[in-house]
Short mmCIF file of C-alpha atoms in Angstrom, two decimals:
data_model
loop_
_atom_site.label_atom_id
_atom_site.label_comp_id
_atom_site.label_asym_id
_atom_site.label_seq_id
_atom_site.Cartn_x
_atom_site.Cartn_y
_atom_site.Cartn_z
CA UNK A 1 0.00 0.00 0.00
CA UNK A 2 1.14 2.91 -1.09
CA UNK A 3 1.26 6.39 1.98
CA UNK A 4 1.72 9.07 -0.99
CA UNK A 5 -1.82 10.40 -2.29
CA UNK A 6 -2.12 12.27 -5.48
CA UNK A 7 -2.01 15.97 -4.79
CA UNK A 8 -5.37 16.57 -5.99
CA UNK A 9 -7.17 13.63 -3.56
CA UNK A 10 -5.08 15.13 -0.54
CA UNK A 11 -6.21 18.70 -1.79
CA UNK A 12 -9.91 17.74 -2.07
CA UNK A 13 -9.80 15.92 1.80
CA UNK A 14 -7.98 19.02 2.86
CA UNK A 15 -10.75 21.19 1.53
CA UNK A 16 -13.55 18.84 2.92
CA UNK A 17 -11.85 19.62 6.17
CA UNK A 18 -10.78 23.56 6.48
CA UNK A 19 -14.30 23.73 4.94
CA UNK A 20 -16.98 21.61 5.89
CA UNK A 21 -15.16 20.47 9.42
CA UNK A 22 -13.55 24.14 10.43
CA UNK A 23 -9.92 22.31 10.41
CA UNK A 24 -7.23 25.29 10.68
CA UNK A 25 -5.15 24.70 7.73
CA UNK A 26 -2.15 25.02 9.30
CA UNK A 27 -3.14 21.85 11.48
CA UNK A 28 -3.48 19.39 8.11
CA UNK A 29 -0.31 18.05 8.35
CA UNK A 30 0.93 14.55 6.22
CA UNK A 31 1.64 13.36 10.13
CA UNK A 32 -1.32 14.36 11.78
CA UNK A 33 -3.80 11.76 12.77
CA UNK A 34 -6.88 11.61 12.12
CA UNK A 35 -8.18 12.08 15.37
CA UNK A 36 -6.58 15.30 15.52
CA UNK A 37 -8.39 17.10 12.64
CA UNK A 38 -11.43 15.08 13.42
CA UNK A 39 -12.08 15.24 17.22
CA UNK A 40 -15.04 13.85 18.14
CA UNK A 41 -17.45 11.08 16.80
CA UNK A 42 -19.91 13.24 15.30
CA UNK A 43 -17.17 14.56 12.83
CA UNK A 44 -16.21 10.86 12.01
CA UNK A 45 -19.70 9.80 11.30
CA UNK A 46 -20.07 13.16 9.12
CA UNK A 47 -16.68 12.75 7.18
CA UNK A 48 -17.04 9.55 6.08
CA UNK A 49 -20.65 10.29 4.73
CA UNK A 50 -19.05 13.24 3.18
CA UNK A 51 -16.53 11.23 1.16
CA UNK A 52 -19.16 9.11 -0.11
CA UNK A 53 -21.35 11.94 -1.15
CA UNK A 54 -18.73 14.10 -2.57
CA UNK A 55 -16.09 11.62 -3.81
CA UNK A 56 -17.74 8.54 -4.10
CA UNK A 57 -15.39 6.62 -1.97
CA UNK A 58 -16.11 4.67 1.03
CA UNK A 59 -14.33 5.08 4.46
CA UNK A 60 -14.45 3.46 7.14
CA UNK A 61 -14.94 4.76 10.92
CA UNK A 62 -11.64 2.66 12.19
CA UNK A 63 -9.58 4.12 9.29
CA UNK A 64 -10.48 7.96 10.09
CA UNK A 65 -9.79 6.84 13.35
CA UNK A 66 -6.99 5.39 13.08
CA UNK A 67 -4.57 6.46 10.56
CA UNK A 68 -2.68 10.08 9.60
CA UNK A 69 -3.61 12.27 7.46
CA UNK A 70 -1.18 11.05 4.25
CA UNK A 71 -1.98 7.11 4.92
CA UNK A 72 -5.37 8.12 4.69
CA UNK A 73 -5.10 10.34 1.99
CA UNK A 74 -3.53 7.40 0.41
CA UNK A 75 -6.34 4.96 0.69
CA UNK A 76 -8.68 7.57 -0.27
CA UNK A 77 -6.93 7.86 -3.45
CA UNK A 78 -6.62 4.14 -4.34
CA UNK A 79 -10.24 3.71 -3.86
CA UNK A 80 -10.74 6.62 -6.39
CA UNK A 81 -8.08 5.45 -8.66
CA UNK A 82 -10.23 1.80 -8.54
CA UNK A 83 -13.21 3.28 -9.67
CA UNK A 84 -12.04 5.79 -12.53
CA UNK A 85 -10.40 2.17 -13.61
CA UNK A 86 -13.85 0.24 -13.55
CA UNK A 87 -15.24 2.43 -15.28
#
């Protein structure tokens, strides 16, 4: 698995965040978990309905819970990569 996203998935998550979530900008960091830009439940259950509405792409609770910023970035962009390629 690959930790790199394509600038323009990390760009659009980054956006869904400083916009949607009030994330200082500052505070989206490649290292940054998660659980930092997203601190409570509520925002976990409302970001991963977000992806799916605005991207498409399913997340999972456990993986904005559990992973930084650029490994889910990453993920986000395979799964969006997987369905540009089927079609």
């Amino acid at each position: 698995m690959s930790t790199s996203a394509s600038p323009a998935t990390a760009d659009l998550i980054t956006g869904l965040l400083v916009d949607r979530f009030d994330v200082d900008p500052a505070a989206v960091r490649p290292d940054a978990r998660m659980t930092e830009l997203l601190v409570d439940s509520l925002m976990v259950v409302e970001m991963a309905i977000t992806l799916k509405d605005e991207l498409r792409v399913d997340a999972t609770e456990d993986e904005l819970r559990d992973l930084t910023f650029a490994e889910f970035a990453a993920r986000v962009d395979e799964r969006r990569l997987d369905r540009r390629c089927a079609g």
